[in-house]
C-alpha positions as a Markdown table, in Angstrom:
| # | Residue | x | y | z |
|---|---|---|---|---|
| 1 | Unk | 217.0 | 145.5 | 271.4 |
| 2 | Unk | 219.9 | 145.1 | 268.9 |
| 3 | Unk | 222.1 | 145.8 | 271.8 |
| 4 | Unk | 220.6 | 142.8 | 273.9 |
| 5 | Unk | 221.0 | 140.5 | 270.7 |
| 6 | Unk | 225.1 | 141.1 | 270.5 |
| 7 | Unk | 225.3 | 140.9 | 274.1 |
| 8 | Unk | 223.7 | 137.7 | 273.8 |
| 9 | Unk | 226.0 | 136.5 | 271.1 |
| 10 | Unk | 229.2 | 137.8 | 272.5 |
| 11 | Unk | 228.4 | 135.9 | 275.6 |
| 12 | Unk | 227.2 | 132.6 | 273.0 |
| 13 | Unk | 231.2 | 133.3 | 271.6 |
| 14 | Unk | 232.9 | 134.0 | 275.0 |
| 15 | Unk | 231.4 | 130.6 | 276.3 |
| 16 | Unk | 232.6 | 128.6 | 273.7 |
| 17 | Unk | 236.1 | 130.4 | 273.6 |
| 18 | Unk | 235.6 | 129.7 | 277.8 |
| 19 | Unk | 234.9 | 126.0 | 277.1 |
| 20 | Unk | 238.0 | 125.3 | 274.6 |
| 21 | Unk | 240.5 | 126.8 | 277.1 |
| 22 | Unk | 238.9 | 124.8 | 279.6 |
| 23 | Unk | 239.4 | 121.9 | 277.4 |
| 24 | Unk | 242.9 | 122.8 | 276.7 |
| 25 | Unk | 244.0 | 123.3 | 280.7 |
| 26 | Unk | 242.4 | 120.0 | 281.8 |
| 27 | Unk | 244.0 | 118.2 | 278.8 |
| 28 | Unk | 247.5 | 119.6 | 280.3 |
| 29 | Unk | 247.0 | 118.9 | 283.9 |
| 30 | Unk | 245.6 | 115.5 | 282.9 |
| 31 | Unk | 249.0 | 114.9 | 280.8 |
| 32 | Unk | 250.9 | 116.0 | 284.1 |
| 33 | Unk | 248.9 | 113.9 | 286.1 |
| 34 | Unk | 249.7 | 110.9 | 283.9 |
| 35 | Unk | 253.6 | 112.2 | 284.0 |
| 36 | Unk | 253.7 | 111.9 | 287.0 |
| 37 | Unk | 251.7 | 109.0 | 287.8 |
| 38 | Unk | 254.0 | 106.7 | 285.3 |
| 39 | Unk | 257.4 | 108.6 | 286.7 |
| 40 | Unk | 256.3 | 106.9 | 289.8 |
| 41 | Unk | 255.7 | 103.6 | 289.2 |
| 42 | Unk | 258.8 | 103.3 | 287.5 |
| 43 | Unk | 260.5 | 104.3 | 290.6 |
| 44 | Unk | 258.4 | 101.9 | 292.6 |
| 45 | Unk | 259.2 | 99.2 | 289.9 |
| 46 | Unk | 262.9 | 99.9 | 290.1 |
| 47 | Unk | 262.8 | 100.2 | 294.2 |
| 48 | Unk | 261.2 | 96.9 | 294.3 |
| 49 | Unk | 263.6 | 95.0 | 291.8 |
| 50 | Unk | 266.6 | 96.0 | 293.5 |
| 51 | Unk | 265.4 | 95.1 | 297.0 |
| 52 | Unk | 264.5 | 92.0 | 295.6 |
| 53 | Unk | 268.2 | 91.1 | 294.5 |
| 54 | Unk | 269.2 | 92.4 | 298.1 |
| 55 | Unk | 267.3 | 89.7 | 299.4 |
| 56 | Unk | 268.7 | 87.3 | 297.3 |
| 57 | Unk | 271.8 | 88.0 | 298.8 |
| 58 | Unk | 271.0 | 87.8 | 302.6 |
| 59 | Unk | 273.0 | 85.3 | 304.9 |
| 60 | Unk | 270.3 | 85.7 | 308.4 |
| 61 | Unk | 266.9 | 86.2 | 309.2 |
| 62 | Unk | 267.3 | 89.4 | 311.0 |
| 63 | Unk | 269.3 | 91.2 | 307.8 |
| 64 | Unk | 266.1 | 89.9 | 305.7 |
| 65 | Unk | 263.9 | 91.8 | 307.8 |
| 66 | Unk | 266.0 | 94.6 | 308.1 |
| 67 | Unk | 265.8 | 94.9 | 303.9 |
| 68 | Unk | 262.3 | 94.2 | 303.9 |
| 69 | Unk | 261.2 | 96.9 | 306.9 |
| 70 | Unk | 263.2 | 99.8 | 304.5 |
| 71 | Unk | 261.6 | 98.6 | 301.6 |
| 72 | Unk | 258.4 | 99.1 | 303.3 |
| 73 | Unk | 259.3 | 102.1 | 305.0 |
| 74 | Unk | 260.5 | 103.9 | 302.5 |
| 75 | Unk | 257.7 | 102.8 | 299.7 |
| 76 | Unk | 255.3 | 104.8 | 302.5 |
| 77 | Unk | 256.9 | 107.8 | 302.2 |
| 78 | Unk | 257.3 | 107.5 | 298.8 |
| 79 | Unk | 253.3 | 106.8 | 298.6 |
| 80 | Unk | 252.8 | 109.2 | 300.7 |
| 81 | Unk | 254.2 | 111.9 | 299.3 |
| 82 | Unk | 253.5 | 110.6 | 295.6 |
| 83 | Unk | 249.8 | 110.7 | 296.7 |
| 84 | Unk | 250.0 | 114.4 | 298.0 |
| 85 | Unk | 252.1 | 115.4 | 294.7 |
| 86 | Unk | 249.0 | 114.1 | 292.7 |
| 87 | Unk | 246.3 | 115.6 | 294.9 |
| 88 | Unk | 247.8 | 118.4 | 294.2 |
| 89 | Unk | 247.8 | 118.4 | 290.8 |
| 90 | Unk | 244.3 | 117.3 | 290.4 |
| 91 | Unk | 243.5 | 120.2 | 293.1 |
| 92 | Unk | 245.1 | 122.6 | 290.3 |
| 93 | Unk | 243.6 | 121.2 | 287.5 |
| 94 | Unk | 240.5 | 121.6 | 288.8 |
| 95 | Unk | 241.3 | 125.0 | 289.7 |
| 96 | Unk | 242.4 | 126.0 | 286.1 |
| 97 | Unk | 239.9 | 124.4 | 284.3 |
| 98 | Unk | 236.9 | 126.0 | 286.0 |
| 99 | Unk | 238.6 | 129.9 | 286.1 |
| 100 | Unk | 237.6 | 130.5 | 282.0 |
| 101 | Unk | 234.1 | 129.8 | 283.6 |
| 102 | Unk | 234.2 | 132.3 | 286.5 |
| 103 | Unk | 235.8 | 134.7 | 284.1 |
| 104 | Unk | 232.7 | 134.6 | 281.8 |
| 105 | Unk | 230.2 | 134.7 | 284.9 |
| 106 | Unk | 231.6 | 137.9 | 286.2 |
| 107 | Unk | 231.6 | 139.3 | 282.3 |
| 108 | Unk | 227.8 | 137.7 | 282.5 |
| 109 | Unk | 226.9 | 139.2 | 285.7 |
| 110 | Unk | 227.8 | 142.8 | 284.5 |
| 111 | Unk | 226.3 | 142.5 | 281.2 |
| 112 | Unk | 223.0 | 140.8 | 282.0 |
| 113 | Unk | 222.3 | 142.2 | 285.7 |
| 114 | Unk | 221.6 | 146.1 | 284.3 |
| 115 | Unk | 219.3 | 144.8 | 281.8 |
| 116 | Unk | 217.4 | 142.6 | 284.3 |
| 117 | Unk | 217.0 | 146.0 | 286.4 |
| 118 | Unk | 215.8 | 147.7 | 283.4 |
| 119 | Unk | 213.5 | 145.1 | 282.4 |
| 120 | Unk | 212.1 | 145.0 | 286.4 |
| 121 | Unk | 211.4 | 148.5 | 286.2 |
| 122 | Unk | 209.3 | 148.9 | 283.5 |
């Protein structure tokens, strides 16, 4: 019986200690996520101002479309791949914030399961 208690508080102390790292790894990936995310609209901010003052400058039409199809072209891609960068991130954070949890099912499933057997036996 006493053995059932302390396996029942070790696994009260392992999900806590479980929880806390998964607090910690979500609060890094979220601080990525927000590194990331601010990196890039600085760039966007930066790429629009200075295609702004190139069409300031433009003597025709056609060279005012020509500026304005790269800007757009090229804020695509850059949304594009900004979009996948993040997905991934959040893919990851997701990943490492919920492994503390799988760890501490396993250690649950091998405790627990013998003891359910027991108990079913008898």
């Amino acid at each position: 019986m006493n053995q059932q208690i302390d396996a029942v508080q070790k696994f009260g102390k392992d999900n806590f200690d479980a929880t806390v790292k998964a607090f910690d790894v979500a609060s890094t990936g979220t601080k990525a996520i927000a590194v990331e995310t601010t990196d890039y609209a600085k760039k966007s901010f930066e790429q629009s101002a200075a295609t702004f003052q190139k069409l300031l400058g433009v003597r025709s039409l056609d060279q005012a479309i020509e500026i304005q199809t790269d800007y757009v072209k090229s804020a695509y891609e850059g949304f594009v791949a900004q979009s996948t960068k993040v997905g991934e991130l959040y893919a990851k954070l997701a990943q490492d914030s919920l492994a503390p949890f799988n760890a501490l099912r396993s250690a649950a499933q091998s405790t627990f399961a013998p003891a359910k057997s027991t108990a079913r036996a008898k």
